[in-house]
XYZ file of C-alpha atoms in Angstrom:
744
model
C 0.000 0.000 0.000
C 1.233 3.479 -0.833
C 2.429 5.349 2.258
C 0.013 8.210 1.656
C -2.943 5.787 1.927
C -1.867 4.317 5.266
C -2.760 7.473 7.218
C -6.399 7.349 6.071
C -9.300 5.676 7.808
C -11.389 3.148 5.855
C -14.020 5.666 4.677
C -11.421 8.240 3.592
C -9.440 5.611 1.708
C -12.532 4.340 -0.105
C -13.230 7.879 -1.339
C -9.619 8.473 -2.405
C -9.536 5.208 -4.381
C -12.909 5.781 -6.069
C -12.830 4.995 -9.817
C -13.112 7.634 -12.518
C -16.439 9.344 -12.917
C -18.407 11.734 -10.699
C -17.765 11.316 -6.978
C -19.363 13.050 -3.998
C -17.767 12.940 -0.568
C -20.133 14.054 2.204
C -17.578 15.181 4.765
C -18.827 16.145 8.213
C -17.137 18.951 10.135
C -13.592 18.053 11.156
C -13.631 14.748 9.266
C -10.461 15.391 7.260
C -11.954 16.559 3.960
C -8.868 18.552 2.959
C -6.689 15.491 3.580
C -8.996 13.473 1.328
C -8.757 15.987 -1.541
C -4.972 16.251 -1.261
C -4.548 12.488 -1.082
C -6.902 12.022 -4.033
C -4.641 14.310 -6.086
C -1.564 12.338 -4.988
C -3.348 9.097 -5.868
C -4.215 10.377 -9.353
C -0.581 11.306 -9.953
C 1.094 8.232 -8.378
C -1.375 5.395 -8.969
C -3.285 6.575 -12.044
C -0.342 8.287 -13.817
C -2.410 11.433 -14.381
C -0.264 14.411 -15.356
C -0.508 17.252 -12.796
C -1.071 19.512 -15.806
C -4.451 17.799 -16.301
C -5.674 18.404 -12.730
C -7.757 21.387 -11.587
C -8.595 21.835 -7.895
C -10.917 24.650 -6.825
C -11.954 26.067 -3.486
C -13.309 29.382 -2.170
C -10.435 31.337 -0.561
C -6.914 32.141 -1.717
C -5.627 31.026 1.662
C -7.197 27.576 1.332
C -5.934 27.243 -2.246
C -2.393 28.208 -1.250
C -2.331 25.746 1.661
C -3.784 22.990 -0.509
C -1.125 23.410 -3.193
C 1.657 23.471 -0.602
C 0.393 20.252 1.012
C 0.006 18.537 -2.378
C 3.606 19.391 -3.270
C 4.801 18.017 0.060
C 2.854 14.772 -0.357
C 3.901 14.291 -3.973
C 7.460 15.033 -2.803
C 8.099 17.704 -5.383
C 9.014 21.304 -4.717
C 6.838 22.503 -7.551
C 4.354 20.658 -9.740
C 2.360 21.937 -12.665
C -1.044 21.690 -11.050
C -3.785 24.327 -10.990
C -5.089 24.942 -7.461
C -7.183 28.074 -7.295
C -10.484 29.698 -6.331
C -13.455 29.896 -8.663
C -13.052 33.643 -9.104
C -9.278 33.510 -9.606
C -9.679 30.753 -12.203
C -12.275 32.818 -14.064
C -10.142 35.983 -13.885
C -7.212 34.164 -15.527
C -9.549 32.534 -18.028
C -10.966 35.900 -19.073
C -7.531 37.529 -19.374
C -6.894 34.948 -22.117
C -10.329 34.472 -23.654
C -12.456 37.613 -23.200
C -11.668 38.850 -26.714
C -14.210 36.220 -27.871
C -16.833 38.653 -26.553
C -15.180 41.685 -28.130
C -13.903 42.903 -24.760
C -10.369 43.983 -23.783
C -8.152 41.797 -21.590
C -6.928 44.807 -19.579
C -10.255 44.939 -17.712
C -10.393 46.104 -14.099
C -12.028 44.001 -11.394
C -14.338 46.146 -9.291
C -14.644 45.164 -5.640
C -17.688 45.770 -3.447
C -16.793 49.375 -2.626
C -16.157 50.180 -6.304
C -19.573 48.764 -7.148
C -21.184 50.861 -4.433
C -19.616 54.030 -5.835
C -20.890 53.286 -9.333
C -24.405 52.652 -8.032
C -24.347 55.832 -5.925
C -23.470 57.867 -9.028
C -26.314 56.232 -10.928
C -28.776 56.958 -8.103
C -27.696 60.609 -8.148
C -27.850 60.855 -11.937
C -31.336 59.300 -12.026
C -32.461 61.498 -9.136
C -33.624 58.486 -7.149
C -34.378 58.488 -3.429
C -31.417 56.687 -1.819
C -33.596 55.747 1.178
C -36.148 54.020 -1.015
C -33.420 52.623 -3.267
C -30.388 52.057 -0.998
C -27.155 51.267 -2.909
C -26.567 48.096 -0.886
C -29.950 46.645 -1.811
C -29.549 47.557 -5.482
C -26.106 45.947 -5.483
C -27.628 42.763 -4.027
C -30.393 42.778 -6.671
C -27.820 43.103 -9.467
C -25.775 40.259 -7.990
C -28.823 38.004 -7.613
C -29.809 38.697 -11.203
C -26.394 37.690 -12.521
C -26.134 34.610 -10.323
C -29.491 33.369 -11.587
C -27.477 31.970 -14.489
C -29.676 33.372 -17.242
C -27.619 35.566 -19.526
C -29.374 38.803 -20.498
C -32.114 38.531 -17.861
C -32.989 41.790 -16.083
C -34.990 42.761 -12.983
C -38.760 42.979 -13.507
C -39.124 46.223 -11.533
C -38.730 49.116 -13.992
C -36.544 51.313 -11.761
C -34.333 48.413 -10.747
C -34.017 47.437 -14.409
C -32.927 50.967 -15.343
C -30.302 50.950 -12.579
C -29.101 47.513 -13.698
C -28.752 48.670 -17.316
C -26.964 51.907 -16.341
C -24.638 49.936 -14.061
C -23.697 47.507 -16.826
C -23.198 50.350 -19.310
C -20.789 52.135 -16.962
C -18.816 48.962 -16.285
C -18.497 48.236 -20.004
C -17.540 51.850 -20.755
C -14.854 51.631 -18.042
C -13.732 48.169 -19.226
C -14.492 46.788 -15.775
C -15.999 43.588 -14.409
C -17.480 42.885 -10.997
C -17.036 39.564 -9.149
C -20.224 38.118 -10.608
C -19.149 39.038 -14.153
C -16.044 36.886 -13.715
C -18.237 33.808 -13.340
C -21.007 34.809 -15.738
C -18.764 35.819 -18.652
C -16.595 32.716 -18.265
C -19.730 30.585 -18.472
C -20.972 32.572 -21.456
C -17.737 31.952 -23.379
C -17.765 28.236 -22.543
C -21.376 28.045 -23.698
C -20.879 29.978 -26.937
C -17.407 28.873 -28.064
C -17.132 25.162 -28.835
C -13.422 25.553 -29.622
C -12.696 27.146 -26.264
C -14.876 24.666 -24.382
C -13.176 21.658 -26.011
C -9.728 23.080 -25.310
C -10.387 23.435 -21.577
C -12.122 20.056 -21.325
C -9.057 18.438 -22.887
C -6.742 20.373 -20.582
C -8.446 19.506 -17.282
C -9.278 15.801 -17.222
C -9.823 15.697 -13.442
C -11.578 18.452 -11.479
C -11.741 18.508 -7.679
C -13.930 20.953 -5.738
C -13.746 21.722 -2.034
C -16.703 23.204 -0.097
C -19.058 22.041 -2.837
C -22.106 23.016 -0.766
C -21.187 26.690 -1.317
C -21.501 26.583 -5.106
C -24.219 28.600 -6.811
C -26.160 28.008 -10.017
C -23.527 29.610 -12.269
C -20.682 27.653 -10.661
C -22.574 24.392 -11.131
C -23.048 25.183 -14.829
C -19.363 26.113 -15.084
C -18.337 22.749 -13.663
C -20.627 20.920 -16.073
C -19.086 22.782 -19.023
C -15.518 22.187 -17.844
C -16.134 18.495 -17.132
C -17.769 17.708 -20.439
C -19.726 14.556 -21.288
C -17.498 12.223 -19.193
C -17.164 14.111 -15.904
C -14.294 13.198 -13.607
C -15.586 15.510 -10.879
C -14.533 14.840 -7.294
C -16.706 17.040 -5.068
C -16.239 17.302 -1.313
C -18.687 19.144 0.915
C -21.172 19.128 3.761
C -24.725 20.362 3.325
C -24.853 20.932 7.097
C -22.331 23.732 6.543
C -24.145 25.437 3.666
C -24.430 29.005 4.995
C -24.299 31.273 1.942
C -27.827 31.025 0.553
C -28.201 34.785 1.031
C -25.553 35.365 -1.630
C -26.733 32.754 -4.112
C -25.265 29.443 -2.926
C -27.645 26.558 -3.614
C -27.763 23.713 -1.125
C -29.614 21.744 -3.816
C -26.327 21.429 -5.733
C -25.016 18.965 -3.152
C -28.355 17.404 -2.208
C -29.164 16.682 -5.870
C -25.632 15.766 -6.970
C -26.787 12.429 -8.405
C -29.321 14.180 -10.593
C -26.731 16.581 -12.003
C -24.099 13.849 -12.397
C -25.881 10.479 -12.826
C -24.121 7.365 -11.597
C -22.056 9.228 -9.015
C -20.142 7.378 -6.311
C -21.132 8.741 -2.877
C -19.085 8.423 0.321
C -19.790 9.671 3.828
C -17.165 10.797 6.381
C -18.465 10.969 9.969
C -15.387 10.394 12.113
C -14.302 13.726 13.575
C -10.650 14.521 14.289
C -11.174 17.989 15.741
C -13.555 18.161 18.687
C -14.244 16.356 21.937
C -17.151 13.924 22.268
C -19.162 16.410 24.361
C -18.924 19.079 21.665
C -19.875 16.608 18.934
C -22.875 15.321 20.865
C -24.119 18.882 21.237
C -23.468 19.625 17.535
C -25.345 16.506 16.390
C -28.406 17.522 18.416
C -28.172 21.097 17.145
C -28.409 20.147 13.473
C -30.783 17.188 13.779
C -33.920 19.331 13.375
C -32.996 20.299 9.796
C -34.819 18.561 6.960
C -32.532 19.564 4.062
C -29.676 17.204 4.853
C -28.219 13.753 4.458
C -28.311 12.213 7.962
C -24.851 12.149 9.536
C -23.712 11.527 13.088
C -20.285 12.868 13.965
C -18.251 10.685 16.330
C -14.742 10.602 17.706
C -12.325 8.332 19.521
C -11.129 11.344 21.489
C -11.968 11.842 25.158
C -15.352 13.137 26.290
C -13.893 16.498 27.293
C -15.490 19.351 29.187
C -19.275 19.868 29.003
C -20.590 22.548 26.680
C -21.176 25.550 28.920
C -24.261 27.720 28.449
C -24.321 30.980 30.355
C -26.923 33.775 30.662
C -25.972 37.371 31.544
C -27.907 40.424 32.577
C -26.154 42.679 30.065
C -23.860 42.610 27.056
C -21.134 44.184 29.188
C -21.373 41.334 31.715
C -21.200 38.848 28.859
C -18.074 40.432 27.363
C -16.448 40.747 30.792
C -17.022 37.051 31.500
C -15.511 36.032 28.162
C -12.400 38.141 28.781
C -11.889 36.680 32.267
C -12.392 33.138 30.963
C -9.754 33.724 28.298
C -7.236 34.930 30.867
C -8.103 32.059 33.209
C -7.831 29.370 30.518
C -4.648 30.897 29.188
C -3.075 30.562 32.611
C -4.404 27.065 33.405
C -3.930 25.505 29.986
C -0.811 27.472 29.061
C -2.615 28.484 25.909
C -1.769 31.307 23.552
C -4.208 34.114 22.777
C -4.330 32.777 19.195
C -5.994 29.599 20.555
C -9.177 31.572 21.323
C -12.003 32.740 19.053
C -15.125 34.742 19.881
C -17.876 34.246 17.317
C -21.052 36.249 16.762
C -23.876 36.400 14.248
C -23.598 40.104 13.392
C -20.742 42.609 13.445
C -22.515 45.085 15.739
C -21.984 42.661 18.639
C -18.224 43.250 18.566
C -18.369 46.743 20.129
C -18.686 45.680 23.766
C -16.140 42.918 23.181
C -13.528 45.295 21.793
C -13.964 47.670 24.723
C -13.461 44.864 27.243
C -10.507 43.389 25.318
C -8.781 46.754 25.548
C -9.653 47.079 29.244
C -8.067 43.707 30.039
C -5.218 44.386 27.590
C -5.974 41.247 25.621
C -4.553 41.455 22.073
C -7.177 40.752 19.420
C -7.872 40.944 15.708
C -11.312 41.842 14.372
C -11.728 39.699 11.273
C -14.150 41.091 8.737
C -13.789 44.694 9.867
C -12.351 47.229 7.430
C -10.283 45.161 5.041
C -6.695 46.205 4.461
C -7.405 46.822 0.777
C -10.512 48.867 1.642
C -8.593 51.450 3.684
C -8.588 54.898 2.129
C -4.834 55.269 1.737
C -4.585 51.845 0.069
C -7.480 52.492 -2.312
C -5.966 55.881 -3.219
C -2.743 54.260 -4.426
C -4.515 51.343 -6.093
C -6.626 53.859 -8.039
C -3.455 55.117 -9.735
C -2.363 51.566 -10.422
C -5.741 50.682 -11.909
C -5.892 53.543 -14.414
C -2.403 52.679 -15.632
C -3.390 49.035 -16.161
C -6.829 49.910 -17.554
C -6.847 53.294 -19.349
C -10.662 53.260 -19.497
C -11.312 53.095 -15.750
C -13.236 56.318 -15.209
C -14.287 55.479 -11.652
C -10.694 55.206 -10.420
C -9.632 58.174 -12.566
C -12.055 60.346 -10.588
C -10.442 59.184 -7.348
C -6.816 59.429 -8.465
C -7.007 62.904 -9.962
C -8.287 64.295 -6.659
C -5.480 62.763 -4.545
C -3.776 65.124 -3.797
C -6.053 68.008 -4.772
C -5.279 69.595 -8.142
C -8.065 72.158 -8.264
C -10.278 69.874 -10.355
C -13.802 69.862 -8.952
C -16.982 68.111 -10.044
C -17.753 70.685 -12.756
C -14.330 70.125 -14.335
C -14.752 66.346 -14.053
C -18.096 66.583 -15.869
C -16.340 68.456 -18.678
C -13.540 65.861 -18.918
C -16.200 63.125 -18.884
C -17.752 64.531 -22.059
C -14.406 64.242 -23.836
C -13.888 60.794 -22.307
C -17.135 59.509 -23.827
C -15.908 60.649 -27.251
C -12.361 59.264 -26.836
C -10.656 55.888 -26.841
C -9.107 56.191 -23.397
C -8.275 58.491 -20.485
C -5.035 59.747 -22.047
C -6.852 60.946 -25.171
C -9.691 62.427 -23.115
C -7.280 64.482 -20.990
C -5.306 65.607 -24.029
C -8.484 66.643 -25.868
C -9.746 68.607 -22.837
C -6.432 70.443 -22.540
C -6.318 71.153 -26.277
C -9.849 72.581 -26.206
C -8.972 74.790 -23.201
C -12.304 73.735 -21.749
C -11.360 74.228 -18.092
C -10.579 77.145 -15.826
C -6.932 78.165 -15.542
C -6.383 76.361 -12.217
C -8.095 73.165 -13.333
C -6.311 73.324 -16.712
C -2.896 73.457 -15.015
C -3.888 70.666 -12.647
C -4.964 68.425 -15.544
C -1.745 69.134 -17.458
C 0.385 68.065 -14.470
C -1.726 64.960 -13.917
C -1.455 63.923 -17.584
C 2.337 64.257 -17.417
C 2.393 62.110 -14.262
C 0.046 59.563 -15.826
C 2.248 59.142 -18.875
C 5.396 58.851 -16.769
C 3.903 56.179 -14.479
C 2.480 54.291 -17.490
C 5.975 54.114 -18.947
C 7.509 52.951 -15.671
C 4.916 50.159 -15.431
C 6.511 48.493 -18.464
C 10.035 48.454 -17.015
C 9.805 48.381 -13.211
C 8.656 45.710 -10.765
C 5.290 46.507 -9.102
C 6.878 47.246 -5.683
C 9.391 49.663 -7.238
C 6.627 51.314 -9.261
C 4.503 51.745 -6.149
C 7.334 53.290 -4.119
C 8.029 55.676 -7.003
C 4.348 56.690 -7.142
C 4.272 57.513 -3.411
C 7.284 59.766 -3.962
C 5.988 61.400 -7.157
C 2.663 62.504 -5.671
C 4.204 63.330 -2.256
C 1.590 61.131 -0.670
C 3.147 60.966 2.807
C 3.126 64.772 2.996
C -0.479 64.773 1.771
C -1.525 62.436 4.591
C 0.175 64.654 7.175
C -1.712 67.676 5.871
C -5.006 65.790 5.911
C -4.783 64.423 9.464
C -1.521 64.544 11.369
C -2.829 62.276 14.152
C -3.667 59.368 11.839
C -0.800 59.932 9.391
C 1.635 57.628 11.193
C -0.696 54.626 11.044
C -1.579 55.340 7.418
C 2.072 55.606 6.409
C 2.614 52.294 8.183
C -0.136 50.775 6.014
C 1.569 52.087 2.873
C 4.866 50.533 3.957
C 2.990 47.277 4.579
C 1.454 47.473 1.096
C 4.832 47.911 -0.599
C 6.328 45.122 1.530
C 3.469 42.744 0.671
C 3.875 43.454 -3.054
C 7.602 42.752 -2.764
C 6.892 39.501 -0.915
C 4.466 38.390 -3.636
C 7.104 39.175 -6.242
C 9.663 37.045 -4.415
C 7.160 34.173 -4.192
C 6.533 34.410 -7.911
C 2.828 35.079 -7.326
C 2.817 38.445 -9.145
C 5.123 40.027 -11.677
C 3.001 42.822 -13.117
C 0.679 45.539 -11.862
C -2.256 43.713 -13.441
C -1.415 40.479 -11.610
C -1.188 42.307 -8.297
C -4.529 44.043 -8.871
C -6.188 40.688 -9.552
C -4.647 39.297 -6.360
C -5.793 42.220 -4.189
C -9.301 42.317 -5.683
C -9.932 38.646 -4.915
C -8.813 38.695 -1.276
C -11.509 37.522 1.177
C -11.958 38.064 4.931
C -10.550 34.624 5.705
C -7.414 35.407 3.684
C -6.629 38.293 6.036
C -6.520 36.318 9.280
C -3.041 36.625 10.747
C -2.268 33.143 12.058
C 1.219 33.917 13.313
C 0.240 36.706 15.691
C -0.706 35.764 19.241
C -4.090 37.451 19.448
C -7.699 36.483 20.072
C -9.830 36.285 16.925
C -13.134 38.181 16.951
C -15.274 37.337 13.934
C -18.688 36.567 12.537
C -19.553 32.900 12.180
C -19.503 33.311 8.402
C -15.863 34.432 8.573
C -14.974 31.507 10.878
C -16.041 28.809 8.439
C -13.141 26.495 7.674
C -11.223 27.530 10.809
C -10.786 25.817 14.168
C -9.659 26.896 17.637
C -9.003 25.166 20.961
C -11.410 27.453 22.825
C -14.493 28.973 21.200
C -17.042 31.442 22.613
C -20.307 31.900 20.715
C -22.019 35.007 22.069
C -25.258 36.898 21.452
C -27.431 33.781 21.363
C -30.717 35.617 21.772
C -33.841 34.965 19.771
C -33.923 37.474 16.916
C -30.146 37.906 17.003
C -29.173 34.276 16.375
C -31.243 33.172 14.525
C -31.288 36.545 12.829
C -34.819 37.902 12.619
C -34.213 39.886 9.442
C -33.018 36.739 7.662
C -36.101 34.861 8.887
C -38.357 37.637 7.616
C -36.737 37.778 4.166
C -36.311 34.129 3.162
C -38.472 31.087 3.750
C -35.478 28.724 3.938
C -33.572 30.982 6.342
C -34.334 29.075 9.554
C -32.518 25.942 8.416
C -29.597 28.055 7.159
C -29.432 29.894 10.484
C -29.343 26.497 12.236
C -26.541 25.399 9.913
C -24.708 28.580 10.823
C -25.060 27.720 14.510
C -23.745 24.228 13.737
C -20.723 25.743 11.980
C -20.085 27.920 15.033
C -20.073 25.089 17.578
C -17.987 22.762 15.403
C -15.115 25.278 15.283
C -14.197 24.263 18.865
C -11.595 21.630 19.673
C -11.583 21.527 23.504
C -13.941 24.077 25.062
C -17.216 25.537 23.834
C -18.938 28.414 25.644
C -22.389 29.652 24.608
C -23.830 32.858 26.024
C -26.661 35.340 25.730
C -27.631 38.618 27.374
C -31.048 39.509 28.763
C -30.425 43.171 27.936
C -28.375 44.655 25.110
C -27.818 48.088 23.591
C -28.526 47.795 19.876
C -28.033 50.839 17.644
C -28.739 53.144 20.558
C -31.801 51.252 21.780
C -32.146 48.916 24.736
C -33.520 45.526 23.756
C -34.513 42.652 26.017
C -33.847 39.132 24.864
C -34.713 35.534 25.547
C -32.450 32.568 24.715
C -32.156 31.388 21.136
C -34.359 28.475 20.107
C -31.146 26.722 19.023
C -30.060 26.414 22.631
C -33.367 24.849 23.604
C -33.284 22.405 20.694
C -29.667 21.368 21.258
C -29.943 20.827 25.007
C -30.543 17.216 26.086
C -33.064 17.425 28.947
C -32.207 13.898 30.095
C -28.522 14.551 30.713
C -28.126 18.323 30.930
C -29.791 21.006 33.043
C -31.644 23.728 31.201
C -29.620 26.971 31.123
C -30.744 29.671 33.517
C -33.561 31.883 32.278
C -34.384 29.327 29.584
C -38.021 29.509 28.581
C -39.625 26.054 28.288
C -40.640 24.817 24.870
C -44.223 24.269 26.035
C -46.249 25.901 28.760
C -46.968 23.756 31.820
C -50.606 22.855 32.074
C -51.571 23.826 35.612
C -55.278 23.508 34.948
C -57.474 20.939 33.253
C -58.118 23.340 30.413
C -55.332 22.805 27.839
C -55.200 25.295 24.956
C -55.322 22.711 22.192
C -58.864 23.001 20.910
C -60.159 25.116 18.090
C -61.754 27.607 20.508
C -60.467 29.076 23.768
C -62.429 30.881 26.449
C -61.020 34.288 27.365
C -60.699 33.259 31.010
C -58.642 30.179 30.113
C -56.303 32.212 27.927
C -55.838 34.836 30.613
C -54.927 32.173 33.179
C -52.329 30.599 30.908
C -50.814 33.948 29.990
C -50.616 34.800 33.686
C -48.752 31.508 34.264
C -46.342 32.492 31.523
C -45.836 35.952 32.997
C -45.138 34.429 36.433
C -42.484 32.159 34.869
C -40.795 35.101 33.191
C -40.796 37.122 36.410
C -39.430 34.164 38.400
C -36.611 33.744 35.900
C -35.782 37.452 36.017
C -36.709 38.124 32.379
C -37.602 41.768 32.049
C -40.222 43.271 29.784
C -39.262 46.365 27.809
C -41.255 49.591 27.604
C -40.933 51.385 24.280
C -40.136 55.103 24.664
C -40.595 57.880 22.180
C -37.804 60.366 21.492
C -39.284 62.718 24.059
C -39.077 60.040 26.748
C -42.814 59.422 26.997
C -44.311 55.992 26.651
C -45.320 55.377 23.048
C -49.019 54.907 22.508
C -49.740 53.400 19.081
C -52.121 50.466 18.722
C -49.824 47.963 20.495
C -48.287 47.991 23.979
C -46.155 45.642 26.060
C -48.312 43.172 27.997
C -51.134 43.333 25.473
C -52.751 40.072 24.357
C -53.021 39.648 20.573
C -53.961 37.024 18.004
C -52.036 36.096 14.831
C -53.636 34.290 11.857
C -50.889 31.618 11.837
C -49.428 31.470 15.367
C -52.632 32.006 17.323
C -52.859 33.684 20.736
C -49.878 35.472 22.236
C -48.668 38.268 24.447
C -46.481 41.262 23.499
C -43.297 41.012 25.571
C -41.028 43.450 23.721
C -41.324 46.669 21.747
C -38.237 48.478 20.472
C -37.720 51.359 18.003
C -36.437 50.425 14.532
C -35.891 53.485 12.365
C -39.261 55.086 11.767
C -41.004 51.846 12.737
C -41.048 49.588 15.826
C -40.142 45.914 16.284
C -42.669 43.930 18.301
C -41.827 40.689 20.088
C -44.806 38.396 20.700
C -44.578 35.270 22.854
C -46.988 32.687 21.417
C -48.271 29.698 23.318
C -45.996 26.730 22.642
C -44.319 28.469 19.671
C -41.808 30.824 21.306
C -41.224 34.485 20.504
C -41.800 35.881 17.012
C -40.649 39.332 15.893
C -42.699 41.688 13.668
C -42.415 45.202 12.267
C -45.372 47.108 13.715
C -46.416 48.653 10.386
C -46.710 45.179 8.810
C -47.672 43.017 11.796
C -50.802 40.890 11.056
C -51.792 41.113 14.729
C -55.195 41.857 16.172
C -55.621 43.121 19.755
C -57.821 40.912 21.948
């Protein structure tokens, strides 16, 4: 037996040795899925004599792709092999650099990130004179993305205004020779669909395709894989539907659940042995996910020790919760001789990090906030990248607008509008600037500013052909006197910003030395496709604070999952917007708890400040579902799933007498008071109790959930959120203006 097979368990080995054809490996959390993919690649090369050149492995983050390639090279015992290990978006970016001329587009295209997209949409909203409250840029961006990921080329939103925004957005991107992330996938698929020559060439090149995190693929990615695989698909897909948590951005759990339908005759393997967590953590995780219907039944198990019980802890306030977590970290660090990097604090939404960060600073605990402002989203970095982008893509109007104003050259919006007219009549930015200068269309100050910028632009464009990207970048900083500009703008923050610029130049130099980038265009592609997970600094000894979404694929010895209140986790907005959201929220909770190796702490706060308002919470339904009443005590302040029946008048019939309902609601109120759960009073801005049609303590009836009692009212913008505790169904949240509730 080959040495690389001896380290596998029986199920892993069976998957690795699967014959050619479509193969699906259902790999539970911590079951060694990455090892299986890497060993499968080694097996193809060693046992099947497949050339590495014919193998394509795809995953979802640059970090995962880099680690996978490094481990493959180590296992194959070669310092460098000609294998393609990449992300979907990186693969498509490289594909389009070579093939986009099929569509009559230029290969020097820019890749617009999320903030670039937002800026384009904001300009369109302003130009169309739309109300940005009614049509927020973020929502329009999501609509555009959903439309593209639907996989139907040329389809547009049905709403007339949204369709006009979509069309204007696409026109500006094409005029600027730019693509967004979704275009990378969509245009690659379009070329593979329309060009038989191109499709055949890539099918012949990649005879074996392996995909990690298959449950995260969307409709377009599935179609891409089908086109790349061809009529005889050697697709080796590894994933876990229980960890499918990106439905809100287009991922389709059906891709993994219906794998056999998409690829008939597939071999299917299941990995349930866990190598990460203790038995106690796995038992809790299995119970947590068991209620989901959209899944292939799996039961994670381990030969490891039982470990410490999963700890569930209630707190009176968010500050108490954060304080407890900080003290536990210091205590465990001392007892277990752990490093700060062994700890992670996970939460459903970013707003929960505020109290944590304050307490971390108070206790002087080093931490990194993953998913905060990305390095490449910082102003000083985007300023310099704007210059780089217009040199690489001389049609990038969006970044031209940014670059020409940094530092100020006396060119305001009126002058930009004038240059834009020449730009629309020209081939590129260079010609547009030259034509504007020749026509003397600007004021004297703006004219001089444009002349100096054009000279700089031409100089830096020339240097881009002869200098390495890091040298070019250092020269740019000097040419525009950017350090001095930062000092003039804000002397207090200048030092940190200059430090970020030094870090940028150093990172470019490091990528050059690794052979990852050799041109400005290659570096721009690299920076545009960086994800939150790629920015986690593993080597630094600091606690990781992150959303559960950002934690996927990671693991830590000690994990704290905080903010486990109903409406927060599961997230009420998600539940309101999508019918399938509850199961996805439960999968997200499952992902959170399976990040832990040794200790898992779950907590919630009865009172929390949220966007300036005080809200009062009850424990998440996920805690109630995952707790085993036979072996574990219910957490403090945990509301029971069903009301105790103290009388002989159960509320199960079709009709209920008012007296019976009142008695049961009084029982419920007594339970809440005994467990120290407080009821909120909504206040108006003037401090007086609000007096619309609903009030805390009021009994109401809902057409679906039946009789209930209002236990929470909190402001939400111009509206109010109402929490109603229904008999036997828990608390449901409604917006007052839309609540289908009738007072009793």
